[in-house]
PDB file of C-alpha atoms and ligand atoms in Angstrom:
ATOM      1  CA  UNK X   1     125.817 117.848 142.857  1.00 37.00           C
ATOM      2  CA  UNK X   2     124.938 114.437 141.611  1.00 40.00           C
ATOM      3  CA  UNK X   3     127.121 113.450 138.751  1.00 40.00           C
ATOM      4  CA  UNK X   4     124.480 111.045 137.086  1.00 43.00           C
ATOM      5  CA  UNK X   5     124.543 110.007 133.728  1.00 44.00           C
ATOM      6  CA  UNK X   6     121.208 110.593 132.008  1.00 48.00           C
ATOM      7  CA  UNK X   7     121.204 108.771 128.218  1.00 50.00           C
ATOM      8  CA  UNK X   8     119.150 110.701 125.786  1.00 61.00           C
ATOM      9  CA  UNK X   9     115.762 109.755 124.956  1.00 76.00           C
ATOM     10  CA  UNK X  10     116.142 108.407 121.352  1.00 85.00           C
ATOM     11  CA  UNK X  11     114.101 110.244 118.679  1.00 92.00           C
ATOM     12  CA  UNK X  12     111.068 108.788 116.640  1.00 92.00           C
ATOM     13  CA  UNK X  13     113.802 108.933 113.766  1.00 94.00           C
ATOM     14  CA  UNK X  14     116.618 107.301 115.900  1.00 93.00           C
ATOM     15  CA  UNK X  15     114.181 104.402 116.638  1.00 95.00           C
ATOM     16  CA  UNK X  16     112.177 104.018 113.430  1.00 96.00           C
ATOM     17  CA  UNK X  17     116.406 102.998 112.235  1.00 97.00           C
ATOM     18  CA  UNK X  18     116.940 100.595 114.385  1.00 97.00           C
ATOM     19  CA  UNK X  19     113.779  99.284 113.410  1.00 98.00           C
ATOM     20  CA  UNK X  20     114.622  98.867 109.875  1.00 98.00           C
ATOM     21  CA  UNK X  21     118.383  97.787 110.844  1.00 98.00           C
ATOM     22  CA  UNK X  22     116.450  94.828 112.759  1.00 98.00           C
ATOM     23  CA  UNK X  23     114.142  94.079 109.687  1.00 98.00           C
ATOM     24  CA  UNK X  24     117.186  94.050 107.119  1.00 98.00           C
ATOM     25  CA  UNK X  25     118.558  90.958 109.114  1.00 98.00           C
ATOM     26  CA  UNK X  26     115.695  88.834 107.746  1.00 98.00           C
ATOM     27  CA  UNK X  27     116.855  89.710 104.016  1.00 98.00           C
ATOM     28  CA  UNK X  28     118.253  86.832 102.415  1.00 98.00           C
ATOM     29  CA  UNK X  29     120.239  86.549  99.184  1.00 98.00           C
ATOM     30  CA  UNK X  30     118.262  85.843  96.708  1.00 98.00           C
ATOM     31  CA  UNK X  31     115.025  87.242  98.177  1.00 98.00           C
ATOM     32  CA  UNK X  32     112.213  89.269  96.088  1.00 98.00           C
ATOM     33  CA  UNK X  33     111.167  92.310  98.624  1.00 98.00           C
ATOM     34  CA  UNK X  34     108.635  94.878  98.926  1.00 98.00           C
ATOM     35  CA  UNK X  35     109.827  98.059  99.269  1.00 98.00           C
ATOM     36  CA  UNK X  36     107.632  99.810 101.783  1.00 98.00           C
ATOM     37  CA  UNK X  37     107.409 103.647 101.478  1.00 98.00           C
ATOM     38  CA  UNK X  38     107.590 106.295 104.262  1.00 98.00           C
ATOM     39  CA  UNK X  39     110.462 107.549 106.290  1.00 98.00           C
ATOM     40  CA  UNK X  40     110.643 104.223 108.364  1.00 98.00           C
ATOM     41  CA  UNK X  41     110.380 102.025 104.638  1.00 98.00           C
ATOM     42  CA  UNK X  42     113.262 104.642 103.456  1.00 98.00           C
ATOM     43  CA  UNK X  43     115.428 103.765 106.506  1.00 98.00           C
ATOM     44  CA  UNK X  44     115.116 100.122 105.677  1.00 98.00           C
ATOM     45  CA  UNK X  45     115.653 101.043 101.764  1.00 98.00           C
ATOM     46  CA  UNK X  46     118.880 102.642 102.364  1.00 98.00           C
ATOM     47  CA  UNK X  47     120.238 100.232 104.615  1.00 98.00           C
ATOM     48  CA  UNK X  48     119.584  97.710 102.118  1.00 98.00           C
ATOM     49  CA  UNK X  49     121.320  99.898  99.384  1.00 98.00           C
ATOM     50  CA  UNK X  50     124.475  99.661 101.430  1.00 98.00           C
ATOM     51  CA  UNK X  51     123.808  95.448 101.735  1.00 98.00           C
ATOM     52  CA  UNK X  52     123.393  95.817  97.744  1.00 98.00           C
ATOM     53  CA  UNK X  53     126.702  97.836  97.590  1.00 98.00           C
ATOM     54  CA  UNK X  54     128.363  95.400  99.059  1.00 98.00           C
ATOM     55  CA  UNK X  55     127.072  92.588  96.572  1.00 98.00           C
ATOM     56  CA  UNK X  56     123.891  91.207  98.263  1.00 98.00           C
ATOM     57  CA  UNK X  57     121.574  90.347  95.560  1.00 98.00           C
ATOM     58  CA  UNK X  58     117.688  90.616  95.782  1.00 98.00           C
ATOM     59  CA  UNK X  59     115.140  92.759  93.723  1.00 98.00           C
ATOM     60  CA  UNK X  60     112.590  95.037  94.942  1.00 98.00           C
ATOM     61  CA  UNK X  61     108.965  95.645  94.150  1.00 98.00           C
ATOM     62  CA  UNK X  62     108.445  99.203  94.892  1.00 98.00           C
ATOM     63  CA  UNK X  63     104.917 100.614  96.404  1.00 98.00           C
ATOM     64  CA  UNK X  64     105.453 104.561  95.302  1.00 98.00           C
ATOM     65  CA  UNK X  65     107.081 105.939  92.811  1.00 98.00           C
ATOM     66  CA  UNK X  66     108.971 107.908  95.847  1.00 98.00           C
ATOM     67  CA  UNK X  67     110.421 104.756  96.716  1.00 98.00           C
ATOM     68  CA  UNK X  68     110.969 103.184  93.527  1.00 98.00           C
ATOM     69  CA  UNK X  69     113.216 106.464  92.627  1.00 98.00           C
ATOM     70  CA  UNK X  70     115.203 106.233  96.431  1.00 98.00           C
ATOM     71  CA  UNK X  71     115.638 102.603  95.072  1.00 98.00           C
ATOM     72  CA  UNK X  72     116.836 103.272  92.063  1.00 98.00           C
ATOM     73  CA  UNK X  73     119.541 105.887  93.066  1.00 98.00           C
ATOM     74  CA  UNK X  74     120.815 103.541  95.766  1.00 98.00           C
ATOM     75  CA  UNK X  75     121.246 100.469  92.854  1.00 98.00           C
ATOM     76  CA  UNK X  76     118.502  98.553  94.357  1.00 98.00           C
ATOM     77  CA  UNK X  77     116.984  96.255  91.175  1.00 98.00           C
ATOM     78  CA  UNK X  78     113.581  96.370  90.913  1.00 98.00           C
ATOM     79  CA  UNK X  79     110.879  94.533  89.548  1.00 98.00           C
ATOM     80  CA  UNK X  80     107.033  94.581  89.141  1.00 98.00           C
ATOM     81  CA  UNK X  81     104.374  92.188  90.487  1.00 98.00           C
ATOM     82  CA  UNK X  82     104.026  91.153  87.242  1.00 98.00           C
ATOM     83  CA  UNK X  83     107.600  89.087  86.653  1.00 98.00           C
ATOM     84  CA  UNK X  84     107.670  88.433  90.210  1.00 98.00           C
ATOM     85  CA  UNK X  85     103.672  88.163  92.221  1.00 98.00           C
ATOM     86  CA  UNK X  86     105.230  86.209  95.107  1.00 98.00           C
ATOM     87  CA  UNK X  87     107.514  87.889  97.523  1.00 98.00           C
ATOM     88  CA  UNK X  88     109.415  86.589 100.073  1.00 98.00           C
ATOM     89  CA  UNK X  89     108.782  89.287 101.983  1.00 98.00           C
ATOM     90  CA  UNK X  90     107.741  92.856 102.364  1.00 98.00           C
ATOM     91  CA  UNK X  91     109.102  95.602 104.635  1.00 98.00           C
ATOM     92  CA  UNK X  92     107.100  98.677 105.249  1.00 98.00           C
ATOM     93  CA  UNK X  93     106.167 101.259 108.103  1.00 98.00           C
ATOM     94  CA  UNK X  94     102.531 101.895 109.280  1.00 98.00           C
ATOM     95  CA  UNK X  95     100.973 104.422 111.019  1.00 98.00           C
ATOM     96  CA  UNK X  96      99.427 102.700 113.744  1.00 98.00           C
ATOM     97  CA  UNK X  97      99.016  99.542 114.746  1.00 98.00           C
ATOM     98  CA  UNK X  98      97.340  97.921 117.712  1.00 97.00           C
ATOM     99  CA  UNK X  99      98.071  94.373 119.542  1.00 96.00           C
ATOM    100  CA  UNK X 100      96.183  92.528 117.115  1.00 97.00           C
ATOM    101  CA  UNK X 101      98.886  93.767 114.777  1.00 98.00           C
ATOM    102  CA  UNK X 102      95.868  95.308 112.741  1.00 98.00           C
ATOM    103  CA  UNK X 103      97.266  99.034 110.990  1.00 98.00           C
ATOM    104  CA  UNK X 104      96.105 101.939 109.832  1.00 98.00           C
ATOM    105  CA  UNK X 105      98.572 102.767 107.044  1.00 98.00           C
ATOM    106  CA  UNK X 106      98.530 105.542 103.924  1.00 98.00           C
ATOM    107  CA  UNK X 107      99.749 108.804 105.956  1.00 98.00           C
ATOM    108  CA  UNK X 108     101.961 109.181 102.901  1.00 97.00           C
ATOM    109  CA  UNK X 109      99.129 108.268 100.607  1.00 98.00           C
ATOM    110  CA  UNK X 110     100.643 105.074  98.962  1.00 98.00           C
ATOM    111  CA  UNK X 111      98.171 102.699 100.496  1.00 98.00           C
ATOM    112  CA  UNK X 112      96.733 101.307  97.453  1.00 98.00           C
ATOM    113  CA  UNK X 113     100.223  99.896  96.012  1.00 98.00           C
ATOM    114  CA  UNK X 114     101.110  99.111  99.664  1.00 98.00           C
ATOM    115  CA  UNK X 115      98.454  96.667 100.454  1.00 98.00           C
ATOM    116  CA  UNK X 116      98.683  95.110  96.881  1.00 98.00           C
ATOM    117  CA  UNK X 117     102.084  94.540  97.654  1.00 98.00           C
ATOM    118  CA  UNK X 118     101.950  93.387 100.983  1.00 98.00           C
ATOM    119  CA  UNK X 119      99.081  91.112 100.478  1.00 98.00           C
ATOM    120  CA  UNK X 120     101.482  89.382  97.300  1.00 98.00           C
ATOM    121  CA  UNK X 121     104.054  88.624 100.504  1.00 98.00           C
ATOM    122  CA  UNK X 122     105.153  85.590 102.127  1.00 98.00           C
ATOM    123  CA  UNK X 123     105.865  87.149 105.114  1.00 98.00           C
ATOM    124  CA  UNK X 124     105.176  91.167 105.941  1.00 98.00           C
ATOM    125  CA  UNK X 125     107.029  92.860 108.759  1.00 98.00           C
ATOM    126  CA  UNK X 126     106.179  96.072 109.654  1.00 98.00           C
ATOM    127  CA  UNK X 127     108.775  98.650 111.411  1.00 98.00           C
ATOM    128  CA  UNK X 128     107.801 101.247 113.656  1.00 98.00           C
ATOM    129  CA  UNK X 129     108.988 103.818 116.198  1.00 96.00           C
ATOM    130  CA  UNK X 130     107.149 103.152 119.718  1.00 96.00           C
ATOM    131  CA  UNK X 131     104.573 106.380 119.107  1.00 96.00           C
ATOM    132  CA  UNK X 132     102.835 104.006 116.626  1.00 97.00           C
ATOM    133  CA  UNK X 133     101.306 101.122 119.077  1.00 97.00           C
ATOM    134  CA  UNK X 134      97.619 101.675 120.127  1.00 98.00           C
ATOM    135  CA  UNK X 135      95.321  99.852 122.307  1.00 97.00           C
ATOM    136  CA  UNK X 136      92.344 101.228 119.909  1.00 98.00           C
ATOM    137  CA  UNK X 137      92.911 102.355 116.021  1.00 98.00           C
ATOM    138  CA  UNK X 138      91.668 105.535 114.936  1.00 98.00           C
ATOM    139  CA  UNK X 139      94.021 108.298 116.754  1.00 97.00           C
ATOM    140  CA  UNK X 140      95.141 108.803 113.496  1.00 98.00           C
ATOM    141  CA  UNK X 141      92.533 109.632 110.831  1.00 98.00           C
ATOM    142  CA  UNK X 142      91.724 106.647 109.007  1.00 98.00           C
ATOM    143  CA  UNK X 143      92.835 107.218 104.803  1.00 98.00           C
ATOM    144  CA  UNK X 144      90.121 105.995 102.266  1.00 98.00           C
ATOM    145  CA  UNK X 145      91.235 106.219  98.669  1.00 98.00           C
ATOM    146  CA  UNK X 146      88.273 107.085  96.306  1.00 98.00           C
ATOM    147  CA  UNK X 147      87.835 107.691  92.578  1.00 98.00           C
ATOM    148  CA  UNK X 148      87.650 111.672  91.949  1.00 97.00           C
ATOM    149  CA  UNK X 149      84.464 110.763  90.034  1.00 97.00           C
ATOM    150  CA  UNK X 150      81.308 111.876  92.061  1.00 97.00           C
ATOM    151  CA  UNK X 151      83.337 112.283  95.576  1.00 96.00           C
ATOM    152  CA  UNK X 152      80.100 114.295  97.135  1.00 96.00           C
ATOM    153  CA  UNK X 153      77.958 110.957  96.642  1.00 97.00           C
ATOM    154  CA  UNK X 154      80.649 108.430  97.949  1.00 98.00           C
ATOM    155  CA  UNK X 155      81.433 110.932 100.417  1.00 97.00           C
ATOM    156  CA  UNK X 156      77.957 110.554 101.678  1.00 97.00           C
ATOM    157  CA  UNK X 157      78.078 106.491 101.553  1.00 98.00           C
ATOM    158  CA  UNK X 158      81.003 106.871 103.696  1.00 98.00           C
ATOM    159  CA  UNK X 159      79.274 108.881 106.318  1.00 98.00           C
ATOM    160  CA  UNK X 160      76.357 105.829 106.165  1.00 98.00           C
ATOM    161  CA  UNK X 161      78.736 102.902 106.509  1.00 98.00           C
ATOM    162  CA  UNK X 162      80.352 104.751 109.436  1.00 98.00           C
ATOM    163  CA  UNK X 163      77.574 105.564 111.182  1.00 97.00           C
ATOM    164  CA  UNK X 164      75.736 102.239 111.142  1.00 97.00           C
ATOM    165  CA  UNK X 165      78.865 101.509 112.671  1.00 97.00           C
ATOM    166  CA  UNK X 166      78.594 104.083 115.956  1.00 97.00           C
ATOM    167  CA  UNK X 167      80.310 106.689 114.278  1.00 97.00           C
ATOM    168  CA  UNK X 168      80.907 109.959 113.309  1.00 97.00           C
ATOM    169  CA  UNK X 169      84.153 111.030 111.756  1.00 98.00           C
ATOM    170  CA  UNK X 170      85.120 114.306 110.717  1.00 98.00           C
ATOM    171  CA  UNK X 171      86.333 113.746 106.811  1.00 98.00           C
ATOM    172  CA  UNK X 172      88.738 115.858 105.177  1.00 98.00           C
ATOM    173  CA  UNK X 173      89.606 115.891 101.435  1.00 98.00           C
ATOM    174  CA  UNK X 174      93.621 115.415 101.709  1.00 98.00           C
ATOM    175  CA  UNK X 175      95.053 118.612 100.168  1.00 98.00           C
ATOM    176  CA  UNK X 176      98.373 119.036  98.840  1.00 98.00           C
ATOM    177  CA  UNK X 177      99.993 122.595  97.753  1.00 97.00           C
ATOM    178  CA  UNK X 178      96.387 124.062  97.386  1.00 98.00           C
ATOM    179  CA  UNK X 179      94.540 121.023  95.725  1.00 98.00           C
ATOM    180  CA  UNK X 180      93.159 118.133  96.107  1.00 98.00           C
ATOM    181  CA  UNK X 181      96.472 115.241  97.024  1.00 98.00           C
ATOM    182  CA  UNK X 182      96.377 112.428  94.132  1.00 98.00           C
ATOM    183  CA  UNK X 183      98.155 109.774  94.658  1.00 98.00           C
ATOM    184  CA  UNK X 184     100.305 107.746  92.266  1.00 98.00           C
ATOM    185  CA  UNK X 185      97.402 105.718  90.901  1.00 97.00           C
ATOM    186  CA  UNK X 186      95.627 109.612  90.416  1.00 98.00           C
ATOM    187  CA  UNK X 187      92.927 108.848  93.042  1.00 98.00           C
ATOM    188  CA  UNK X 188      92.293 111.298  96.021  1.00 98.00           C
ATOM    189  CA  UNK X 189      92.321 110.504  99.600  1.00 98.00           C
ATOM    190  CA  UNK X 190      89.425 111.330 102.353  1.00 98.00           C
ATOM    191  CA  UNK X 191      90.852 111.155 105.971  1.00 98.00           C
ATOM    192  CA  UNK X 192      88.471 110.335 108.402  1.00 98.00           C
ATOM    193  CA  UNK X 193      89.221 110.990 111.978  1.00 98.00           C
ATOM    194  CA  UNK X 194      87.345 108.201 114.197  1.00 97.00           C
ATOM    195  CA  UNK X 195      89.160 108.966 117.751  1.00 97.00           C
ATOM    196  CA  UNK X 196      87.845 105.304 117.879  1.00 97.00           C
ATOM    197  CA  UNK X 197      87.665 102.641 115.151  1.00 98.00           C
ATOM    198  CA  UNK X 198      84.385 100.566 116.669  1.00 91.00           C
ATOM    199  CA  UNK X 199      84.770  96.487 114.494  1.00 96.00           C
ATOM    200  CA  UNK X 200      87.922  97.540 112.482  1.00 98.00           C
ATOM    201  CA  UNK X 201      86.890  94.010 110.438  1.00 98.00           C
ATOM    202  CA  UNK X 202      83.580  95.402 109.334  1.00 98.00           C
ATOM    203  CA  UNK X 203      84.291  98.976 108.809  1.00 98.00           C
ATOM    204  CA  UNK X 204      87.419  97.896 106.263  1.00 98.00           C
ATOM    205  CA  UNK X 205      84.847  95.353 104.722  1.00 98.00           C
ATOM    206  CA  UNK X 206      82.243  98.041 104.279  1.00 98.00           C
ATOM    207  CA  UNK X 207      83.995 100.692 103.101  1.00 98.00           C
ATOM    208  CA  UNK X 208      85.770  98.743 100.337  1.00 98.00           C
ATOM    209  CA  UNK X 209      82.198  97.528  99.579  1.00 98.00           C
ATOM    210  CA  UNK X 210      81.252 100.903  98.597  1.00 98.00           C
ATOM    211  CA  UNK X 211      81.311 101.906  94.420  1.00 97.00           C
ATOM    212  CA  UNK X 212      84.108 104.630  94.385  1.00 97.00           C
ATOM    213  CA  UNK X 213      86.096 103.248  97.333  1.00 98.00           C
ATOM    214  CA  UNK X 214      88.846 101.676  95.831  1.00 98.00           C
ATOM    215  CA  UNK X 215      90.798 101.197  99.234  1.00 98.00           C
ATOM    216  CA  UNK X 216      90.937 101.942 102.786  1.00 98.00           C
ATOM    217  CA  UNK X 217      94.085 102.352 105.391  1.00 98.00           C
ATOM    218  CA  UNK X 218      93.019  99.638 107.649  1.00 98.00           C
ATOM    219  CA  UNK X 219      95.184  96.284 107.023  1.00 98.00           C
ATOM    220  CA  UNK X 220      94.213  93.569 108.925  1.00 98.00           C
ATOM    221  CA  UNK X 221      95.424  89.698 108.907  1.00 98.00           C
ATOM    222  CA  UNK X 222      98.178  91.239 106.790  1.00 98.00           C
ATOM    223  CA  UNK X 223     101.348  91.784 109.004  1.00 98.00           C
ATOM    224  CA  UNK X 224     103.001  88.985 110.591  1.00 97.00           C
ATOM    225  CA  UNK X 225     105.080  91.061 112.859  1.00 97.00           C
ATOM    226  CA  UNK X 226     106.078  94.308 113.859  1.00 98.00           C
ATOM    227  CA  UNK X 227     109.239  95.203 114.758  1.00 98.00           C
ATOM    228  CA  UNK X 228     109.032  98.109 117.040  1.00 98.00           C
ATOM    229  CA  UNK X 229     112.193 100.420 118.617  1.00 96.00           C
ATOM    230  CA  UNK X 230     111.741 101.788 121.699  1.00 94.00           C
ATOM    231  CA  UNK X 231     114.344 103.794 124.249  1.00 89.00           C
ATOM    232  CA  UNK X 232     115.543 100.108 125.347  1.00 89.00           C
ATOM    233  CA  UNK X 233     115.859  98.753 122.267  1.00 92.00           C
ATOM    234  CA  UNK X 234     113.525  97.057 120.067  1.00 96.00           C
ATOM    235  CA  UNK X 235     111.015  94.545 120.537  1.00 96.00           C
ATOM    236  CA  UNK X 236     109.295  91.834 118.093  1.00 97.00           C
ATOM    237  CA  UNK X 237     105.488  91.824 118.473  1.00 97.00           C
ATOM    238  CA  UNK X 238     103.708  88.937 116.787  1.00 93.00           C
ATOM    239  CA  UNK X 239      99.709  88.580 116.930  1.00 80.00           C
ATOM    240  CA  UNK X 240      98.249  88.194 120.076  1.00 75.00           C
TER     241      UNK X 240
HETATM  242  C1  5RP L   1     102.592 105.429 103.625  1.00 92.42           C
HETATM  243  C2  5RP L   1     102.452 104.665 104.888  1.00 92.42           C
HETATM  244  C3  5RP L   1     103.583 104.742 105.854  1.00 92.42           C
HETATM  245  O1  5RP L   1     104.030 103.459 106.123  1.00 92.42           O
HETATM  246  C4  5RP L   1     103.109 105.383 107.118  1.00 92.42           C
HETATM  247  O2  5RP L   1     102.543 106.632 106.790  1.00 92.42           O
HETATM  248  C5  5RP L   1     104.234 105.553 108.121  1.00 92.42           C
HETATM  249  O3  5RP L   1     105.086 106.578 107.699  1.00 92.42           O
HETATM  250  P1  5RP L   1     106.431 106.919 108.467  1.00 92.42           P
HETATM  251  O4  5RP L   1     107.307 105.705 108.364  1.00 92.42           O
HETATM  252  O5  5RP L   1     106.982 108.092 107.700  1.00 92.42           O
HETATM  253  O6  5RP L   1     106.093 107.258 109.893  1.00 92.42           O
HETATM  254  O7  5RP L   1     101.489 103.983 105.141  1.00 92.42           O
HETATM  255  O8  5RP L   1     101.427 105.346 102.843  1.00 92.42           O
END
């Protein structure tokens, strides 16, 4: 019998740590962050409790209130966009992202705060796991944030901007314990499963063109890198 050694396959969890491990090496004293949320962001956010522990001092600009309380138990000061609108830079996880390091982000619904945040960064670094690279966005259904206010009519609009766009999405109204999911700014969330995001530029311009759209999941020109783990470690993927 062969006596081989076979090393485990790490675990989307295993690798979405390194990740964050990687990303806390670009925190400097000093630095304002964004928090990212998610359970890559919360890798990150405890790591850099333990850095904070040990007398590293930056402040945090939270982009959930999930994230803001993990923060706040781990000693991490915080701060708002509004004593501190330029960050250094902003951590955060995303649920896919393809090689023009354009993401679809807001699986755990904090989208809206997420892009504000990001978009107030110097620098934005996403971390990921490898199951999160694409060659084509839209595996995983596309969030859209909308007012609760006359859903059935921007529901509809949706439907039009995505079809003069070649397609045809299944939407679902993202439920949580029975109703409707609201998320921290009280808006609800349509999902809308693409398969295949066709001009990810247009759709994310039309859709946030539409009354009652206040956001969508698709970030584009936003990240500067990712930082993905894979089995063989992790690797730094800039825009191609
Ligand atoms: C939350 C997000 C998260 O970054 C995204 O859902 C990834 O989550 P996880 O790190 O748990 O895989 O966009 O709104």
């Amino acid at each position: 019998m062969s006596a081989k050694k076979v090393s485990a396959a790490k675990s989307a969890d295993e690798q979405k740590k390194e990740a964050a491990l990687e990303a806390l090496k670009l925190v400097k004293p000093g630095m304002s962050l964004g928090l990212g949320t998610g359970s890559t962001a919360n890798h990150f956010i405890r790591a850099l409790g333990e850095k904070v522990k040990e007398g590293l001092e930056v402040r945090g600009v939270p982009t959930s209130r999930a994230t803001a309380e993990l923060a706040k138990e781990l000693g991490i000061p915080l701060t708002t966009l509004g004593d501190h609108p330029f960050l250094d830079l902003c951590v955060d996880g995303a649920d896919e992202f393809d090689d023009k390091l354009r993401l679809i982000k807001g699986g755990g619904g904090a989208l809206l705060i997420e892009k504000i945040v990001a978009t107030s960064a110097k620098e934005v670094v996403i971390i990921t796991d490898e199951s999160k690279r694409v060659k084509t966005l839209g595996k995983f259904p596309l969030p859209i944030e909308i007012v609760n206010m006359g859903i059935k009519a921007t529901a509809w609009k949706l439907e039009r901007a995505f079809r003069m766009l070649g397609m045809n999405p299944k939407m679902v109204l993202r439920m949580k314990d029975g109703q409707a999911f609201r998320t921290d700014m009280g808006n609800v969330i349509v999902d809308a499963a693409c398969d295949e995001i066709k001009e990810p530029e247009r759709l994310e311009f039309m859709l946030n063109n539409i009354p009652g759209v206040v956001n969508n999941g698709l970030f584009i020109g936003i990240a500067s890198r990712v930082i993905m783990a894979t089995s063989k470690g992790t690797q730094e993927i800039t825009a191609t």
